[in-house]
Amino acid sequence: MWMKCTAYVRCLGWIFVKTVKEVHPSLHGTNSENSTNISDSTLEGLTQTILKLKAEKKTRVLKLQEIVEKLHKLWNLMESTEQERRHFAKVASVLGSAEEEITSPGILSLETIQETEEEVERLTKQKASRMKELVLKKRLELEDICRNVHMEPDMSTAPEKIIALIDSGLVDPCELLSSIEMQIAKANEESLTRKDIMERVDKWLSACDEETWLGEYNQDDNRYSAGRGAHLNLKRAEKARILVQKIPIMIDNLITKTFAWEDERKVPFLYDGVSCRANLLYLSEIRLARSIPYRK
């Protein structure tokens, strides 16, 4: 019983002597003349004190856990560094701890709870000033993902709309941030489904570049001169001719892959906002309708 009382008092940051003296002055005498009173009434008083301490601990644990939960959300939202979090590391541990596991001296003191509340208030004020920056940063992340796979980002969170909504106060910036994060997750998921086609598109575009270069090379009357690099261009031209011959097959394979992708997802495969399939079909028809001569 005595040890329980001591543990509760230390955890709550209370003064032990003062606490037990409220039960009976003799429980923590300061000189040898005082004898410890262990009457039934004293034991009953000590039992009631322990129950009071236990109830107080439970109340403070719930309160601190609620505060720490807000603190964690703010840390994640503000992308706080480990150094910024370090001061509250011990307090933050209460969030995932059972009540009986929370025993550190003073961790449930009113001073600790107040200090944690003040940190939450401080970060909340910072959040208001930084939310626009965070939301725009996430939007740029979304645009980068879409740009890399030639997708059009969702225009509902276009930068100019975001700024207008935040400045108007009509929308909670946290909701905007959550919306953009969902768009990022969706874009990442879709980019994986587009990977095979995009790799084939890159190879096809590279072949088209070589085709253009080869056309210019064939028009150069000095291509066989003994000038510097002539032999390198000749080798490149040989490789380009082989690659250009594969372009029709590349287009056919791309059309097949694109058809399959669209049939599976019931949406058109867009490349920078334009139907990839329509473009490929058009180019395929153009290539069939004409023949480009290449001279050695």
Short mmCIF file of C-alpha atoms in Angstrom, two decimals:
data_model
loop_
_atom_site.label_atom_id
_atom_site.label_comp_id
_atom_site.label_asym_id
_atom_site.label_seq_id
_atom_site.Cartn_x
_atom_site.Cartn_y
_atom_site.Cartn_z
CA MET A 1 0.00 0.00 0.00
CA TRP A 2 2.81 2.36 0.94
CA MET A 3 4.69 1.62 -2.28
CA LYS A 4 1.57 2.20 -4.38
CA CYS A 5 1.06 5.55 -2.74
CA THR A 6 4.68 6.49 -3.38
CA ALA A 7 4.48 5.46 -7.05
CA TYR A 8 1.30 7.45 -7.68
CA VAL A 9 2.62 10.54 -5.94
CA ARG A 10 5.91 10.52 -7.88
CA CYS A 11 4.13 10.03 -11.19
CA LEU A 12 1.68 12.86 -10.52
CA GLY A 13 4.44 15.16 -9.34
CA TRP A 14 2.86 15.65 -5.95
CA ILE A 15 4.77 16.19 -2.71
CA PHE A 16 4.83 12.88 -0.87
CA VAL A 17 5.17 14.28 2.66
CA LYS A 18 2.26 16.64 2.19
CA THR A 19 0.09 13.91 0.69
CA VAL A 20 0.55 11.35 3.47
CA LYS A 21 0.34 13.94 6.24
CA GLU A 22 -3.16 14.73 5.03
CA VAL A 23 -4.02 11.16 6.02
CA HIS A 24 -2.30 11.42 9.40
CA PRO A 25 0.64 13.59 10.55
CA SER A 26 2.44 10.60 12.01
CA LEU A 27 2.75 8.80 8.65
CA HIS A 28 5.83 10.79 7.74
CA GLY A 29 7.25 12.12 10.92
CA THR A 30 10.37 14.22 10.89
CA ASN A 31 11.71 13.20 14.27
CA SER A 32 11.95 10.07 16.36
CA GLU A 33 9.51 11.35 18.97
CA ASN A 34 6.60 10.93 16.55
CA SER A 35 5.28 7.40 16.34
CA THR A 36 3.54 6.18 13.21
CA ASN A 37 -0.20 5.83 13.68
CA ILE A 38 -1.42 2.59 12.10
CA SER A 39 -4.95 2.58 13.41
CA ASP A 40 -7.82 1.29 11.30
CA SER A 41 -8.91 4.84 10.55
CA THR A 42 -5.39 5.71 9.35
CA LEU A 43 -5.27 2.65 7.10
CA GLU A 44 -8.71 3.51 5.75
CA GLY A 45 -7.54 7.05 5.11
CA LEU A 46 -4.48 5.75 3.28
CA THR A 47 -6.66 3.42 1.17
CA GLN A 48 -8.93 6.31 0.21
CA THR A 49 -5.91 8.43 -0.66
CA ILE A 50 -4.59 5.70 -2.96
CA LEU A 51 -7.98 5.46 -4.67
CA LYS A 52 -7.96 9.23 -5.07
CA LEU A 53 -4.45 9.12 -6.52
CA LYS A 54 -5.43 6.31 -8.89
CA ALA A 55 -8.46 8.23 -10.14
CA GLU A 56 -6.39 11.38 -10.57
CA LYS A 57 -3.77 9.46 -12.51
CA LYS A 58 -6.39 8.01 -14.84
CA THR A 59 -7.84 11.46 -15.47
CA ARG A 60 -4.44 12.96 -16.22
CA VAL A 61 -3.40 10.04 -18.43
CA LEU A 62 -6.49 10.52 -20.60
CA LYS A 63 -5.94 14.26 -20.74
CA LEU A 64 -2.25 13.98 -21.60
CA GLN A 65 -2.89 11.30 -24.22
CA GLU A 66 -5.44 13.57 -25.88
CA ILE A 67 -2.95 16.45 -25.91
CA VAL A 68 -0.12 14.24 -27.18
CA GLU A 69 -2.32 12.91 -29.98
CA LYS A 70 -2.80 16.49 -31.16
CA LEU A 71 0.93 17.06 -30.77
CA HIS A 72 1.75 14.06 -32.97
CA LYS A 73 -0.63 15.27 -35.67
CA LEU A 74 0.93 18.72 -35.61
CA TRP A 75 4.44 17.26 -35.75
CA ASN A 76 3.56 15.21 -38.80
CA LEU A 77 1.70 18.07 -40.42
CA MET A 78 4.50 20.55 -39.79
CA GLU A 79 7.15 17.95 -40.67
CA SER A 80 8.93 18.67 -37.38
CA THR A 81 12.49 17.40 -37.09
CA GLU A 82 13.65 14.85 -34.52
CA GLN A 83 15.49 17.62 -32.73
CA GLU A 84 12.29 19.65 -32.42
CA ARG A 85 10.45 16.63 -31.03
CA ARG A 86 13.18 15.50 -28.64
CA HIS A 87 12.15 17.72 -25.71
CA PHE A 88 8.72 16.05 -25.61
CA ALA A 89 9.90 12.52 -26.43
CA LYS A 90 9.15 11.13 -22.96
CA VAL A 91 5.73 12.77 -22.84
CA ALA A 92 4.95 11.58 -26.37
CA SER A 93 5.49 7.98 -25.29
CA VAL A 94 2.30 8.01 -23.20
CA LEU A 95 0.20 7.80 -26.37
CA GLY A 96 0.99 4.16 -26.96
CA SER A 97 1.32 3.15 -23.31
CA ALA A 98 -1.13 1.49 -20.95
CA GLU A 99 -1.96 3.40 -17.77
CA GLU A 100 0.06 1.06 -15.55
CA GLU A 101 3.11 1.51 -17.80
CA ILE A 102 3.21 5.27 -17.22
CA THR A 103 5.40 5.57 -14.13
CA SER A 104 8.10 8.16 -14.90
CA PRO A 105 8.46 10.73 -12.10
CA GLY A 106 6.52 13.91 -12.83
CA ILE A 107 5.29 12.79 -16.24
CA LEU A 108 1.69 13.46 -15.19
CA SER A 109 2.41 16.61 -13.23
CA LEU A 110 0.31 19.68 -13.93
CA GLU A 111 3.46 21.47 -15.07
CA THR A 112 4.20 18.77 -17.67
CA ILE A 113 0.62 18.78 -18.94
CA GLN A 114 0.59 22.58 -19.14
CA GLU A 115 3.92 22.66 -20.97
CA THR A 116 2.64 20.12 -23.51
CA GLU A 117 -0.56 22.11 -23.98
CA GLU A 118 1.47 25.26 -24.61
CA GLU A 119 3.53 23.44 -27.24
CA VAL A 120 0.33 22.34 -28.98
CA GLU A 121 -0.94 25.93 -28.93
CA ARG A 122 2.37 27.21 -30.31
CA LEU A 123 2.37 24.70 -33.16
CA THR A 124 -1.30 25.39 -33.88
CA LYS A 125 -0.48 29.06 -34.43
CA GLN A 126 2.43 28.11 -36.66
CA LYS A 127 0.20 25.72 -38.58
CA ALA A 128 -2.12 28.52 -39.61
CA SER A 129 0.76 30.48 -41.13
CA ARG A 130 2.42 27.49 -42.79
CA MET A 131 -0.57 25.57 -44.12
CA LYS A 132 -0.57 27.43 -47.43
CA GLU A 133 3.09 26.58 -47.89
CA LEU A 134 2.52 22.90 -47.04
CA VAL A 135 -0.50 22.59 -49.33
CA LEU A 136 1.32 24.20 -52.24
CA LYS A 137 4.33 21.97 -51.60
CA LYS A 138 2.11 18.88 -51.83
CA ARG A 139 0.53 20.25 -54.99
CA LEU A 140 3.98 20.59 -56.57
CA GLU A 141 4.69 16.99 -55.58
CA LEU A 142 1.50 15.93 -57.36
CA GLU A 143 2.43 17.92 -60.46
CA ASP A 144 5.91 16.37 -60.54
CA ILE A 145 4.46 12.85 -60.38
CA CYS A 146 1.99 13.63 -63.16
CA ARG A 147 4.60 15.36 -65.30
CA ASN A 148 6.93 12.37 -65.13
CA VAL A 149 4.25 10.07 -66.53
CA HIS A 150 2.59 12.70 -68.76
CA MET A 151 -0.69 12.78 -66.84
CA GLU A 152 -2.82 15.83 -66.21
CA PRO A 153 -3.07 16.69 -62.48
CA ASP A 154 -6.50 17.17 -60.92
CA MET A 155 -7.43 20.80 -61.57
CA SER A 156 -9.66 20.99 -58.49
CA THR A 157 -6.50 21.66 -56.48
CA ALA A 158 -4.74 23.93 -58.96
CA PRO A 159 -2.39 26.38 -57.17
CA GLU A 160 -4.49 29.47 -57.93
CA LYS A 161 -7.61 27.74 -56.59
CA ILE A 162 -5.77 26.58 -53.47
CA ILE A 163 -4.54 30.08 -52.67
CA ALA A 164 -7.98 31.59 -53.22
CA LEU A 165 -9.69 28.98 -51.03
CA ILE A 166 -7.20 29.31 -48.17
CA ASP A 167 -7.28 33.10 -48.25
CA SER A 168 -11.08 33.11 -48.26
CA GLY A 169 -11.24 30.90 -45.17
CA LEU A 170 -14.05 28.89 -46.75
CA VAL A 171 -12.09 25.62 -46.66
CA ASP A 172 -10.02 24.05 -43.91
CA PRO A 173 -6.42 23.84 -45.21
CA CYS A 174 -6.15 20.40 -43.59
CA GLU A 175 -8.96 19.18 -45.81
CA LEU A 176 -7.17 20.55 -48.86
CA LEU A 177 -3.98 18.85 -47.79
CA SER A 178 -5.81 15.57 -47.28
CA SER A 179 -7.43 15.90 -50.70
CA ILE A 180 -4.09 16.46 -52.42
CA GLU A 181 -2.50 13.54 -50.57
CA MET A 182 -5.31 11.32 -51.88
CA GLN A 183 -4.65 12.64 -55.38
CA ILE A 184 -0.94 11.87 -54.96
CA ALA A 185 -1.73 8.31 -53.88
CA LYS A 186 -4.04 7.88 -56.87
CA ALA A 187 -1.44 9.35 -59.25
CA ASN A 188 1.26 7.02 -57.90
CA GLU A 189 -1.04 4.04 -58.30
CA GLU A 190 -1.96 4.99 -61.86
CA SER A 191 1.66 5.70 -62.79
CA LEU A 192 2.47 2.07 -62.01
CA THR A 193 -0.26 0.87 -64.38
CA ARG A 194 1.11 3.18 -67.10
CA LYS A 195 4.75 2.13 -66.67
CA ASP A 196 4.90 -0.48 -69.45
CA ILE A 197 3.19 1.77 -72.00
CA MET A 198 5.25 4.80 -71.01
CA GLU A 199 8.50 2.87 -71.47
CA ARG A 200 7.34 1.84 -74.94
CA VAL A 201 6.33 5.42 -75.72
CA ASP A 202 9.79 6.63 -74.69
CA LYS A 203 11.44 4.10 -77.01
CA TRP A 204 9.12 5.06 -79.84
CA LEU A 205 9.79 8.79 -79.35
CA SER A 206 13.51 8.09 -79.25
CA ALA A 207 13.19 6.21 -82.53
CA CYS A 208 11.25 9.15 -83.99
CA ASP A 209 14.06 11.50 -82.95
CA GLU A 210 16.53 9.25 -84.71
CA GLU A 211 14.28 9.22 -87.76
CA THR A 212 14.30 13.02 -87.83
CA TRP A 213 18.06 13.11 -87.40
CA LEU A 214 18.49 10.53 -90.16
CA GLY A 215 16.37 12.61 -92.51
CA GLU A 216 18.56 15.65 -91.88
CA TYR A 217 21.69 13.55 -92.19
CA ASN A 218 20.59 12.20 -95.57
CA GLN A 219 20.05 15.75 -96.80
CA ASP A 220 23.59 16.73 -95.88
CA ASP A 221 25.75 16.61 -99.02
CA ASN A 222 28.90 16.67 -96.90
CA ARG A 223 28.01 13.67 -94.79
CA TYR A 224 30.79 11.56 -96.31
CA SER A 225 33.48 14.19 -95.95
CA ALA A 226 36.61 13.35 -94.03
CA GLY A 227 35.71 15.87 -91.38
CA ARG A 228 35.93 15.19 -87.70
CA GLY A 229 33.17 12.90 -86.45
CA ALA A 230 32.04 11.80 -89.91
CA HIS A 231 32.66 8.13 -89.13
CA LEU A 232 30.66 8.42 -85.90
CA ASN A 233 27.72 9.91 -87.77
CA LEU A 234 27.97 7.13 -90.33
CA LYS A 235 27.71 4.51 -87.59
CA ARG A 236 24.81 6.36 -86.03
CA ALA A 237 23.06 6.49 -89.39
CA GLU A 238 23.43 2.72 -89.80
CA LYS A 239 21.88 2.12 -86.39
CA ALA A 240 19.18 4.70 -87.05
CA ARG A 241 18.09 2.97 -90.27
CA ILE A 242 17.65 -0.30 -88.39
CA LEU A 243 15.73 1.44 -85.61
CA VAL A 244 13.49 3.38 -88.00
CA GLN A 245 12.45 0.15 -89.68
CA LYS A 246 11.08 -0.99 -86.32
CA ILE A 247 8.85 2.06 -85.82
CA PRO A 248 5.73 0.54 -87.46
CA ILE A 249 6.00 -2.49 -85.18
CA MET A 250 6.51 -0.19 -82.18
CA ILE A 251 3.35 1.72 -83.07
CA ASP A 252 1.32 -1.48 -83.56
CA ASN A 253 2.48 -2.85 -80.21
CA LEU A 254 1.69 0.45 -78.51
CA ILE A 255 -1.79 0.50 -80.00
CA THR A 256 -2.40 -3.05 -78.77
CA LYS A 257 -1.12 -2.25 -75.28
CA THR A 258 -3.14 0.96 -75.12
CA PHE A 259 -6.33 -0.82 -76.22
CA ALA A 260 -5.83 -3.44 -73.50
CA TRP A 261 -5.15 -0.79 -70.85
CA GLU A 262 -8.27 1.17 -71.79
CA ASP A 263 -10.47 -1.92 -71.97
CA GLU A 264 -9.39 -2.96 -68.49
CA ARG A 265 -9.92 0.45 -66.88
CA LYS A 266 -12.75 1.80 -69.03
CA VAL A 267 -11.00 5.16 -69.41
CA PRO A 268 -8.89 6.58 -72.26
CA PHE A 269 -5.11 6.53 -71.95
CA LEU A 270 -4.14 10.18 -72.12
CA TYR A 271 -0.65 11.48 -72.83
CA ASP A 272 -0.38 15.13 -71.78
CA GLY A 273 -4.16 15.34 -71.99
CA VAL A 274 -4.40 13.87 -75.50
CA SER A 275 -5.66 10.41 -76.43
CA CYS A 276 -2.59 8.27 -76.99
CA ARG A 277 -4.54 5.70 -78.99
CA ALA A 278 -6.00 8.31 -81.36
CA ASN A 279 -2.55 9.77 -81.96
CA LEU A 280 -1.02 6.37 -82.62
CA LEU A 281 -3.77 5.37 -85.03
CA TYR A 282 -3.37 8.64 -86.91
CA LEU A 283 0.41 8.25 -87.13
CA SER A 284 0.02 4.66 -88.25
CA GLU A 285 -2.25 5.75 -91.09
CA ILE A 286 0.16 8.52 -92.07
CA ARG A 287 3.08 6.10 -92.22
CA LEU A 288 1.12 3.70 -94.38
CA ALA A 289 0.16 6.51 -96.75
CA ARG A 290 3.69 7.69 -97.35
CA SER A 291 7.18 6.33 -97.64
CA ILE A 292 10.30 8.26 -96.62
CA PRO A 293 13.33 7.44 -98.79
CA TYR A 294 16.73 7.29 -97.13
CA ARG A 295 19.89 7.65 -99.12
CA LYS A 296 23.20 6.28 -98.05
#
